[in-house]
Every structure is written in structure tokens, then in C-alpha cells.
Short mmCIF file of C-alpha atoms in Angstrom, two decimals:
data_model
loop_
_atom_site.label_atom_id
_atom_site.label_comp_id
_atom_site.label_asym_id
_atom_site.label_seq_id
_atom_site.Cartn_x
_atom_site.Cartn_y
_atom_site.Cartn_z
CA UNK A 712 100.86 158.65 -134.86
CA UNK A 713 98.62 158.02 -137.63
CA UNK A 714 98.23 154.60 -139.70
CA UNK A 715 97.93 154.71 -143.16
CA UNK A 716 95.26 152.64 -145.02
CA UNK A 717 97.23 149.32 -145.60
CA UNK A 718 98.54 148.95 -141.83
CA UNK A 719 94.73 149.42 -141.04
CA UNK A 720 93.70 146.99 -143.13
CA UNK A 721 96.66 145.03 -141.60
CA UNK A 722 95.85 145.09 -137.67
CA UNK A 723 92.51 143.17 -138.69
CA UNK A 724 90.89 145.95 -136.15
CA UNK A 725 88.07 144.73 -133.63
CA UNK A 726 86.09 147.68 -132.22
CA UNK A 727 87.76 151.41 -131.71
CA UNK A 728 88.94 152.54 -128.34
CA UNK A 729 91.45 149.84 -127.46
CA UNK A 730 92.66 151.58 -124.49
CA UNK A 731 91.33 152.37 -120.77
CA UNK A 732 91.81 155.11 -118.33
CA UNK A 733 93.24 153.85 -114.81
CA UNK A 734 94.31 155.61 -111.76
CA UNK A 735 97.91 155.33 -110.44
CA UNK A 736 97.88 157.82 -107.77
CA UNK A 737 95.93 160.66 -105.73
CA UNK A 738 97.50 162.99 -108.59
CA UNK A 739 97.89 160.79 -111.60
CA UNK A 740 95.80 158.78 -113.77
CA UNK A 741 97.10 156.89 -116.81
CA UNK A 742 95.87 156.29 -120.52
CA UNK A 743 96.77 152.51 -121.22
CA UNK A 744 96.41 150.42 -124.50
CA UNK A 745 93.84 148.12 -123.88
CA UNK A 746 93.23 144.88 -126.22
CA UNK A 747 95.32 146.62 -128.87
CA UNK A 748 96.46 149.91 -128.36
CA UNK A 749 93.95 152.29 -131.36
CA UNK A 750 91.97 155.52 -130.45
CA UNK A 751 89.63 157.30 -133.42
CA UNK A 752 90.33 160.96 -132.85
CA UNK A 753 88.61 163.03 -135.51
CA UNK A 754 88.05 160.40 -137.46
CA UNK A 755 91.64 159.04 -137.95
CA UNK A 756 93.28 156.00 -135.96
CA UNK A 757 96.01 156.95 -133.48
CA UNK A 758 98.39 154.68 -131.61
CA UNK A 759 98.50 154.73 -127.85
CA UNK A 760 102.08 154.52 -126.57
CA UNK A 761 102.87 151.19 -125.13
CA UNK A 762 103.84 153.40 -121.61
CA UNK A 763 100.49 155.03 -122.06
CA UNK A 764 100.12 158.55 -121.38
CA UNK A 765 99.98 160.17 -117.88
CA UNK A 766 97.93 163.09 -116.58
CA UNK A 767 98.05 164.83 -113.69
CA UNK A 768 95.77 166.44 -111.09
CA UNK A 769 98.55 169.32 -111.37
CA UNK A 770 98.37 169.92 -114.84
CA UNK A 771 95.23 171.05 -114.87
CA UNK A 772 94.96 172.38 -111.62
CA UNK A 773 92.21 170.35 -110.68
CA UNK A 774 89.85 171.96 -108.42
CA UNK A 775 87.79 170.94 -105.44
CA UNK A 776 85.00 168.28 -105.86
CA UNK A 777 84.01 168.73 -109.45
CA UNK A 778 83.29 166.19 -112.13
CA UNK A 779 86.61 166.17 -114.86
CA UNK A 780 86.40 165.19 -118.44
CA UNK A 781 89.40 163.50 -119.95
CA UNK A 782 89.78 163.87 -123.67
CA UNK A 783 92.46 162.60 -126.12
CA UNK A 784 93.64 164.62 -128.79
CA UNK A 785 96.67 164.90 -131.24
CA UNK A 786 99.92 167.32 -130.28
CA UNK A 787 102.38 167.36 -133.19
CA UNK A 788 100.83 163.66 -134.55
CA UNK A 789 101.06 162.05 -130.95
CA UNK A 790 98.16 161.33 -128.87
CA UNK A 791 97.71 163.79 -125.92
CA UNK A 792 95.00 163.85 -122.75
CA UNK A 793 93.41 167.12 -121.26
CA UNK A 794 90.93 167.05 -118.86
CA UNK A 795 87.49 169.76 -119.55
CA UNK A 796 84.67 170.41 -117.78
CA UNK A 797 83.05 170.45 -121.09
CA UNK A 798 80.06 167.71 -121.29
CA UNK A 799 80.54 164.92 -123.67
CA UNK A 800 78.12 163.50 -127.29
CA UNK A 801 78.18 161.45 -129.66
CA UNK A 802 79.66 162.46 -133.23
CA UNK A 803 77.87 161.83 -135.91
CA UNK A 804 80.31 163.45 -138.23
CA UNK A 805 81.18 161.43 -141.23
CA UNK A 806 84.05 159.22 -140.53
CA UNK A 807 84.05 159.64 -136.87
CA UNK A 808 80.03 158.54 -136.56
CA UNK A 809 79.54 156.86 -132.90
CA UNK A 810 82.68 158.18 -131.45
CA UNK A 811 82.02 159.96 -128.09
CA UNK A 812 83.81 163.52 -128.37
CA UNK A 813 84.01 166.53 -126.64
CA UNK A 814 80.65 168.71 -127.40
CA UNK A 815 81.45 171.05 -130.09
CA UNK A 816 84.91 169.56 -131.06
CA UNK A 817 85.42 166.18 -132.67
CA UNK A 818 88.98 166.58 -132.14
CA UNK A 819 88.95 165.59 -128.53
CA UNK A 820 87.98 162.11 -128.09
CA UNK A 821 86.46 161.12 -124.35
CA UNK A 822 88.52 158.37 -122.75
CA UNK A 823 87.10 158.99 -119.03
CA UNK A 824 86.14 160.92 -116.20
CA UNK A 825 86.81 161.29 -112.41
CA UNK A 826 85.14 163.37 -109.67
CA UNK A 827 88.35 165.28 -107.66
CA UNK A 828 88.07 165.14 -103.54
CA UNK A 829 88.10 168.19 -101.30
CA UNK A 830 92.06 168.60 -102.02
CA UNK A 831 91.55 168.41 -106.00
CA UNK A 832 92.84 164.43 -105.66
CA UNK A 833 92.16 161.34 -107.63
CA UNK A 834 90.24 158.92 -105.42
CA UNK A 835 89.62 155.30 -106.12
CA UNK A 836 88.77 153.20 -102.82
CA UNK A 837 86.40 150.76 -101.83
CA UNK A 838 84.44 153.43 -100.47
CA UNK A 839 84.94 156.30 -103.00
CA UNK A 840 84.85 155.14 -106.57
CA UNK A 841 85.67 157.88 -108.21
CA UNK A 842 87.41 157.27 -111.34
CA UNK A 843 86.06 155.89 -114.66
CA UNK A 844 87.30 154.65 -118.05
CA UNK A 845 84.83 155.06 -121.01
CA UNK A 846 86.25 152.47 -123.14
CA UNK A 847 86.96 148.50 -121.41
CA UNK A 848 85.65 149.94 -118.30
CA UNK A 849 84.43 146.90 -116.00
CA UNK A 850 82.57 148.86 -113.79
CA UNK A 851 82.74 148.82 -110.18
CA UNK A 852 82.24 147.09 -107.34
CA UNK A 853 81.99 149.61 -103.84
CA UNK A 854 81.75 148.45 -100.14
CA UNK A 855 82.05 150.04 -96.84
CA UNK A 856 80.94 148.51 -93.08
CA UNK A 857 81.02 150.00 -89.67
CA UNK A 858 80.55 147.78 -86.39
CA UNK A 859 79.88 151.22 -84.07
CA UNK A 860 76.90 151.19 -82.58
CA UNK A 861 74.17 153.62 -83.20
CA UNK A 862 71.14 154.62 -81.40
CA UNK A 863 67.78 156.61 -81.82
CA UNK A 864 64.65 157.61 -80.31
CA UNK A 865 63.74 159.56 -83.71
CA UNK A 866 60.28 158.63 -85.42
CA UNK A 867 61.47 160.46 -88.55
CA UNK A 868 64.56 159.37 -91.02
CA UNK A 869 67.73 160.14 -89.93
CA UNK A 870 71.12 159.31 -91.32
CA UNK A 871 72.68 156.39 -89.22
CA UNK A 872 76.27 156.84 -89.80
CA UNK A 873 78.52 159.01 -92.11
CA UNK A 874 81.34 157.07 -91.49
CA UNK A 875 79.99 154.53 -93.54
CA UNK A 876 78.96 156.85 -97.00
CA UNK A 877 79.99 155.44 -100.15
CA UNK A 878 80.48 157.85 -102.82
CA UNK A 879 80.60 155.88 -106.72
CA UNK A 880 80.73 158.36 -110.19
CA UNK A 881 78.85 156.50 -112.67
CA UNK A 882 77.63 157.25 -116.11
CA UNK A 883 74.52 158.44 -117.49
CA UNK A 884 72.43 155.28 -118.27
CA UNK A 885 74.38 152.90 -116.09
CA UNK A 886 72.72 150.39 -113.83
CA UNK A 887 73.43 149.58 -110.26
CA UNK A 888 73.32 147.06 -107.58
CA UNK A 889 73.27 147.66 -103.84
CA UNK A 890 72.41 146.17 -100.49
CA UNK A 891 71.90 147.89 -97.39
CA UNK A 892 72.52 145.40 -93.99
CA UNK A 893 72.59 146.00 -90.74
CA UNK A 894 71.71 144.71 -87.01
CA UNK A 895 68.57 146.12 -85.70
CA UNK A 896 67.29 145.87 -81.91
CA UNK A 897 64.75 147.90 -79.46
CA UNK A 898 64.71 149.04 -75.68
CA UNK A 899 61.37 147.39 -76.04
CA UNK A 900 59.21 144.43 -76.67
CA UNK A 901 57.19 145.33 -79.30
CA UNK A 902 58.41 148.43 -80.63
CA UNK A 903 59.33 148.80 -84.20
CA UNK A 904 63.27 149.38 -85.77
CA UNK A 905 63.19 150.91 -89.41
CA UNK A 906 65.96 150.33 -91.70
CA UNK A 907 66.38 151.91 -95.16
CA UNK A 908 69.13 152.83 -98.04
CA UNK A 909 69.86 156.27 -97.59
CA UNK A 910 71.01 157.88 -101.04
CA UNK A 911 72.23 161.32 -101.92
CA UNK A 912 70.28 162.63 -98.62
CA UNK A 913 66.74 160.94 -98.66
CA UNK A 914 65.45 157.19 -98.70
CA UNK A 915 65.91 154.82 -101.56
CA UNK A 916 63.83 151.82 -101.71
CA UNK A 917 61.86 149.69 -99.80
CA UNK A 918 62.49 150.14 -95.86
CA UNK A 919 62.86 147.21 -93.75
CA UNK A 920 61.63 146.57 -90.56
CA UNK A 921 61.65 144.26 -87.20
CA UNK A 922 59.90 144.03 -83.53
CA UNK A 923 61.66 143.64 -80.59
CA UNK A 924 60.78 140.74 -78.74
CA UNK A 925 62.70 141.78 -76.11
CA UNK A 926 64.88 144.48 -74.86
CA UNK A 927 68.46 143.90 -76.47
CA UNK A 928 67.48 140.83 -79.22
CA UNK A 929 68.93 141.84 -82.67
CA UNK A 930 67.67 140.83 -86.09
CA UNK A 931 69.70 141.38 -89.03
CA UNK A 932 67.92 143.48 -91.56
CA UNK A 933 69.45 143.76 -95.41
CA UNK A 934 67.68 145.43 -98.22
CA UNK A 935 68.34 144.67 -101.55
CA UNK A 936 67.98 147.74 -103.99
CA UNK A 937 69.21 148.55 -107.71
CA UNK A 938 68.65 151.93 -110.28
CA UNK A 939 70.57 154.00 -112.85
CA UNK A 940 72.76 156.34 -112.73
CA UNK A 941 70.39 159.63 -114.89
CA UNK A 942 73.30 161.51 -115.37
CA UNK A 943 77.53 161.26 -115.01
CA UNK A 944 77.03 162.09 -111.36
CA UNK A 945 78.49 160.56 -108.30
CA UNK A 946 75.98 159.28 -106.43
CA UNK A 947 76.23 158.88 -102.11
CA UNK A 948 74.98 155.77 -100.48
CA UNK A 949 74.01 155.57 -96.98
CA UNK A 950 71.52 154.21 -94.41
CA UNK A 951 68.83 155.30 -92.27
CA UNK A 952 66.88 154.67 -89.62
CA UNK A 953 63.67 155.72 -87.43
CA UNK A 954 61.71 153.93 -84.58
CA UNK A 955 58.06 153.53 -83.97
CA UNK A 956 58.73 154.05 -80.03
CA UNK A 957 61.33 153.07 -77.62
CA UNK A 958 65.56 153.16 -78.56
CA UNK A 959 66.27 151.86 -81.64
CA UNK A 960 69.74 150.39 -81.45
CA UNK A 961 71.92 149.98 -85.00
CA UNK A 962 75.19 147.71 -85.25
CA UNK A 963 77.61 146.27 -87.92
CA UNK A 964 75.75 148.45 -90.67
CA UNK A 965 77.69 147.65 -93.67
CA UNK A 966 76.74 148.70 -97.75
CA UNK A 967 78.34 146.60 -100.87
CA UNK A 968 77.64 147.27 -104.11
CA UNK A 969 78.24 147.65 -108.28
CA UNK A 970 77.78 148.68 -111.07
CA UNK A 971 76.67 147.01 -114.03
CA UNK A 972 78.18 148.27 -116.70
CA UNK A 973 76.15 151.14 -119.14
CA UNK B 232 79.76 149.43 -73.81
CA UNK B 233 79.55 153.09 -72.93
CA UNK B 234 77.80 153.38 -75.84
CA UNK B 235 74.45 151.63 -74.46
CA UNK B 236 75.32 153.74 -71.02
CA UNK B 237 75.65 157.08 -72.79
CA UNK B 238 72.26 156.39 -74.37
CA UNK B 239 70.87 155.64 -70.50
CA UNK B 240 72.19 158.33 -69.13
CA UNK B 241 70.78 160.45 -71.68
CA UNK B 242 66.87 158.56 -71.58
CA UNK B 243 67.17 159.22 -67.42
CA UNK B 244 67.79 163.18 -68.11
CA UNK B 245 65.56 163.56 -71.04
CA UNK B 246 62.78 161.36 -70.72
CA UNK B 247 61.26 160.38 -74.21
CA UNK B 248 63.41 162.99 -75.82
CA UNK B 249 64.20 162.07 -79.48
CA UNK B 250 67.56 162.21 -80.30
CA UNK B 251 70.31 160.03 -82.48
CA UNK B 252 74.06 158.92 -80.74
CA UNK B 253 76.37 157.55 -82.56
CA UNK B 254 79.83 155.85 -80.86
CA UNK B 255 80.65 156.42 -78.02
CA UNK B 256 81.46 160.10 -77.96
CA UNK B 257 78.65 162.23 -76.37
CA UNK B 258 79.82 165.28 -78.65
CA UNK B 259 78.14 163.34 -81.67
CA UNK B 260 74.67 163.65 -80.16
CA UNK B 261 72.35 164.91 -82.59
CA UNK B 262 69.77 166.73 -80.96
CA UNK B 263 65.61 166.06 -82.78
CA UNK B 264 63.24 167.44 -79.75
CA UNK B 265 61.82 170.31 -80.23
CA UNK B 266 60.25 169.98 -76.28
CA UNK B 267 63.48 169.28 -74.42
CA UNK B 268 66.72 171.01 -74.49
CA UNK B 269 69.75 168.97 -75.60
CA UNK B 270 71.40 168.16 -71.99
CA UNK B 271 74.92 169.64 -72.00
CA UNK B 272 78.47 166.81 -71.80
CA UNK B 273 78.61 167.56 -68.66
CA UNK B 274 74.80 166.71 -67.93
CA UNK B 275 75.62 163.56 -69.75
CA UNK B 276 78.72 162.35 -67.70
CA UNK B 277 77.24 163.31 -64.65
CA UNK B 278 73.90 160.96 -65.12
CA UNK B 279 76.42 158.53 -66.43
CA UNK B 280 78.15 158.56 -63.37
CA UNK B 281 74.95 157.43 -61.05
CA UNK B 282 73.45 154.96 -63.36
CA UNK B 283 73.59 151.56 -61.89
CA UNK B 284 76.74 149.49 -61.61
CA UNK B 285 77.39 145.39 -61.81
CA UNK B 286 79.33 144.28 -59.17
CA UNK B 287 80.63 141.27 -58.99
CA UNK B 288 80.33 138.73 -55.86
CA UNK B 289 84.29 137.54 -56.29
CA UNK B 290 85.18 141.35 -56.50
CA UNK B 291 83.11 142.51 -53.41
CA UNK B 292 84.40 139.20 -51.17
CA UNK B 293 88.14 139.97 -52.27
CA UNK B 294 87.83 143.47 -50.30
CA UNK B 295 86.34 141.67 -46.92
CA UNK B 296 89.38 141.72 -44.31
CA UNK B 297 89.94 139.12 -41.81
CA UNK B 298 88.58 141.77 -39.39
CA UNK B 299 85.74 142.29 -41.22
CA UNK B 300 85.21 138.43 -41.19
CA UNK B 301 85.55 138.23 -37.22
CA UNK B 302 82.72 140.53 -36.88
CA UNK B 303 80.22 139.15 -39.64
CA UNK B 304 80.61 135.51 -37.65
CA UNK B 305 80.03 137.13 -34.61
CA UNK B 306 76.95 138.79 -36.41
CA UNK B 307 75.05 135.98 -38.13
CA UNK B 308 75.82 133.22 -35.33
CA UNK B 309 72.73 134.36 -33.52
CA UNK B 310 70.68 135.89 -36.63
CA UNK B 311 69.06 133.19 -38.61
CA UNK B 312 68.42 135.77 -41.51
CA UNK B 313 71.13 137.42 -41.42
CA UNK B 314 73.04 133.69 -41.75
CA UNK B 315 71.01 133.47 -44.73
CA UNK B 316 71.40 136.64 -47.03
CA UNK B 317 75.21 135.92 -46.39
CA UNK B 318 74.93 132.07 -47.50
CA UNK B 319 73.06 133.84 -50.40
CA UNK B 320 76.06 136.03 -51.17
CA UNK B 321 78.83 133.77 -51.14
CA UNK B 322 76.42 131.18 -53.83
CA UNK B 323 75.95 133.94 -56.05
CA UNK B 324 77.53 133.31 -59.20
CA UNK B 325 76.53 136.37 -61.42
CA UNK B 326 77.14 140.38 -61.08
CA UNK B 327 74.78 142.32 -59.28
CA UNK B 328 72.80 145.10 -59.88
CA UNK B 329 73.90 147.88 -57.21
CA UNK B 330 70.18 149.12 -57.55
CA UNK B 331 68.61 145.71 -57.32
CA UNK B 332 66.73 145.57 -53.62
CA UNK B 333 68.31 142.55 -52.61
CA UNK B 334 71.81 143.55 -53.06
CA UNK B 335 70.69 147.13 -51.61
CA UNK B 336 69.48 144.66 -47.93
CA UNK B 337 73.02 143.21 -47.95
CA UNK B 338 75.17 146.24 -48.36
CA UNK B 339 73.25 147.82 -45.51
CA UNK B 340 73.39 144.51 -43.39
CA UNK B 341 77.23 144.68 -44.18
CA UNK B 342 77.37 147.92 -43.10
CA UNK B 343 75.58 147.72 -40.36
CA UNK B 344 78.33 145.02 -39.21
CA UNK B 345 81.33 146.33 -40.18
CA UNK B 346 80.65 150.15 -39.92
CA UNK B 347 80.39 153.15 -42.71
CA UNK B 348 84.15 153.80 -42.84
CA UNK B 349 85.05 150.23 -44.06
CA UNK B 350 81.77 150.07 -46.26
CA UNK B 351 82.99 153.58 -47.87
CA UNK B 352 86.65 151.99 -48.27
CA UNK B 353 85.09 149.04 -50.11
CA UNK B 354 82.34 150.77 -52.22
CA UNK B 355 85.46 153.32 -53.37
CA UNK B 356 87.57 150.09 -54.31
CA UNK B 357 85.02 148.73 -56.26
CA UNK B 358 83.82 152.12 -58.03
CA UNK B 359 80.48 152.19 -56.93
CA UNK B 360 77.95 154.23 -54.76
CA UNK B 361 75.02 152.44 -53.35
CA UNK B 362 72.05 154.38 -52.82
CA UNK B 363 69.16 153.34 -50.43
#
């Protein structure tokens, strides 16, 4: 519902958007006050129900792997969610200025996104971190590890392990941290064992490296690494590896990670 | 383990082929030469199956009968050598290599004692096949 002037002036408001989008289930996400419970829709205050408000991957018949806009609008004077494909801007509308809203239509205000699986699912894993709250999001930390052992005679780049992918949606503009570790030997002394962050298909970063001293002796490699996500895009972290000559053996590879907030 | 012996098995059919395994299932092989064919499962169970073998001293004693015994005294009472590759056996403390040369001179000795038949019986138990 809408508040009229004096209950404004009444909640003593902090800033606008006191709510935060939060997954429940493969198929349902929820709209929850958050440090209050106000949304600016069109330029007017609404109140978030103290239940929040529930969406569903059925709804909307969410389809395979795409990125999904969540709006909140007003339905009868109650606050509502849809989920759009429809890219999101900033308003600069008077009385709604700095509210992000639907492109074209500054009567849907954006409370999140998420990026559906194969089956048109909610994810939201260690390893796939795939839903995200535009207001009182705390970004989000991602990790994945995999003792199997991997091994390669290939001198070019080649994708150690997809077992161990992590896939993370993040905003345009917002920064990252990962690190890339993992156990490196050769079938012999001397030869080199590359190492290197693997992300969305190609190398990210500075490679690592080690020589065997002998046949069989490990050194634990990690490579730190950090960027921006350009665009709302999920982005796929991996690792890599190559060898200068001989077998170049891979163990425990493991990638942790998080965002940093945009 | 089989990891390490799939990627063996694959370096002693392909020689310096380039090529990425991950796990231990052979079906995951992902094939980069351009110069060698990618050897088929079966080409890669079958090298598997004659790379070489450890075999442990305690493992290969536990199979020797008290037949077998009577006729490797009689053997190395007169045979100074002989006397000594068996003292040699019974100290040795880690698995052996069934390709290594030394292990190779005893199984033959031993079979030259004890015949083929019980040397077959033995190298069945114990999974192996010695090669000369």
C-alpha cells in the first residue's frame, strides 16, 4: 500500500529499497523486507508484506538458461513481482530520480535477477551462484574442489576438469576475487607443468608454473586473480593446464572465490 | 591408482601422443594428436593388462608349498648362487617390479626348481605374468 506524507515523515526513512530478493527453492524465490520493509515504485513508497512476496519459476514459465529480471510493481495498491527479460536503467524521472526500473517503464522497479539452469530452475550453490538481490545484496562467495587426478601430454591449453566449473551471475560493474590452486607434478625431471584460471573458455590471468625435479614430486601451484563483471552476465570459472614435455599430472584442483559487491 | 596406469598404458601404445585423461575412466580421454590415432578402450585395457606389476615378497612366499620347499633345499644345498638369490628373496622387504631383471633371474630359478605347472599356479594366484 501506499504511505501518505505524514507516516513518511514518520518512519524517519534511511535509504529506499529496504528489502532483498532470496531464493527458497529450485522454483521459488522470495521478496523480503530488509532493514525496514519500503520499495519506491514510480515514485511513491510501497510497503513490502512482512511474509514477503513469492515468485515462481512456474509463473513465468521460466525457460532454459537465460538471464531473468525481477521487477516490483503495484496490483490493486499491493506490491507485486514479475520477472522480464527486459534490461534494466536508471530513472531519472522526477520523483523517482536514481531508482533502477525497468527500461521504458518506471512502474516496474528492479529488485533482482537470476540466471535459470537447463530445467528453467533457480540455482544457488557453492558452485552455481546464480541468484542476485539488487538492493542489501552481500555478494557472494563461490567454491568448488576436485581431488581426481588429471593428466596431459598437451603443449597447448586445455580445460583440466569440468567437474570443477563454477558458474557466478554478477552485475555490470561488480568486482571479483578468485584463486585458482592445484597440485602440479611431471613424468620428468625437468619438464615444465602450466597452471592457469580458465574463464568462460580461454585463460584468465597470469599462468603459473613448476619443474619437476623428479618423476612423481608435486608442488602446489595457486594463482591469485580478480576483474569485473562488464555486463549482468554469469561468468564460468575453471582451470587449465599444458606441459612443456613429458605427462603433466593435476590433483586436488580446487577454485574459491567472491564477489565484492558493485 | 588406475589413473597413473591408464595414462601408462596409453604413453606405451602411443608414444609421445598428446592427449588429456581425466579419472579413471578411459572413455574421458580427450584425444589432441593430429599424428596418432586415439587407441580404442579396448587398446587401452589390453596395454593395461601387460604393464608391469608389484609383487610382494610375503605374497609370493605365502604360495610356496611344503613340496615346493623340499625341492628348493635340495636345489641350493649344492649351488652357492642359487643359496644366495634365495637368501636375497626371503630379506626383501619391499614389492617388486615383475619387469625388474633381478626378480625376472629368480622367477626363472624358481621355475626351473619347481617346474612350469606350479610356477603358472603361483603367477595366476598372484595376478601376474612374467615375461623374460
Amino acid at each position: 500500500m501506499a504511505l501518505n506524507v505524514l507516516a513518511l515523515a514518520q518512519t524517519r526513512l534511511g535509504p529506499i529499497g529496504q528489502c532483498q530478493l532470496i531464493y527458497i527453492s529450485a522454483t521459488q524465490l522470495k521478496l523480503i523486507p530488509r532493514d525496514g520493509n519500503l520499495i519506491k515504485i514510480g515514485g511513491q513508497l510501497y510497503q513490502i508484506p512482512a511474509a514477503g512476496i513469492t515468485i515462481t519459476n512456474a509463473s513465468f514459465g521460466a525457460a532454459a538458461n537465460s538471464r531473468i529480471y525481477f521487477y516490483a510493481s503495484v496490483s490493486g495498491g499491493e506490491v507485486v513481482l514479475g520477472a522480464y527479460t527486459t534490461a534494466h536503467t536508471t530513472d531519472t524521472t522526477a520523483g523517482n530520480v536514481g531508482t533502477e526500473i525497468m527500461s521504458g517503464d518506471n512502474t516496474k522497479s528492479l529488485v533482482g535477477m537470476a540466471y535459470s539452469n537447463a530445467s528453467g530452475q533457480f540455482e544457488n550453490s557453492a558452485t552455481r551462484r546464480l541468484v542476485r538481490s539488487w538492493y542489501n545484496d552481500p555478494g557472494v562467495q563461490f567454491f568448488n574442489s576436485v581431488a581426481s587426478s588429471v593428466s596431459t601430454t598437451n603443449t597447448a591449453w586445455t580445460e583440466l576438469d569440468a567437474a570443477l566449473r563454477i558458474q557466478a551471475l554478477g552485475w555490470a560493474g561488480e568486482q571479483f576475487d578468485v584463486e585458482f590452486t592445484c597440485m602440479c607434478s611431471n613424468s620428468g625431471a625437468g619438464n615444465t607443468t602450466y597452471l592457469m584460471g580458465w574463464v568462460d573458455g580461454g585463460g584468465f590471468g597470469q599462468y603459473g608454473f613448476m619443474h619437476a625435479a623428479a618423476n612423481g614430486y608435486y608442488t602446489t601451484i595457486s594463482l591469485p586473480a580478480g576483474s569485473i563483471f562488464g555486463t549482468d552476465v554469469v561468468r564460468t570459472f575453471s582451470l587449465a593446464g599444458q606441459v612443456g614435455g613429458g605427462t603433466g599430472y593435476f590433483s586436488n584442483k580446487m577454485i574459491s572465490g567472491a564477489t565484492l559487491g558493485r | 591408482m588406475i589413473h597413473y596406469d591408464l595414462v601408462q598404458a596409453i604413453e606405451l601404445i602411443r608414444p609421445g601422443a598428446k592427449f588429456t585423461l581425466r579419472g579413471d575412466d578411459v572413455s574421458s580421454l580427450e584425444w589432441h594428436d593430429g599424428n596418432q590415432t586415439r587407441p580404442t578402450d579396448d587398446e587401452i585395457l589390453s596395454a593395461l593388462q601387460s604393464l608391469p606389476k608389484l609383487v610382494s615378497p610375503q605374497d609370493l612366499m605365502a604360495q610356496i608349498t611344503e613340496d615346493d620347499a623340499a625341492l628348493i633345499q635340495a636345489y641350493i644345498a649344492d649351488k652357492p648362487k642359487a643359496w644366495l638369490l634365495w637368501c636375497a628373496f626371503n630379506t626383501q622387504k619391499d614389492a617388486m617390479l615383475t619387469t625388474n631383471e633381478r626378480f625376472k633371474a629368480g622367477w626363472f630359478t624358481l621355475q626351473a626348481i619347481i617346474g612350469d605347472t606350479r610356477m603358472s599356479q603361483i603367477a595366476q594366484s598372484l595376478g601376474i605374468t612374467v615375461n623374460p
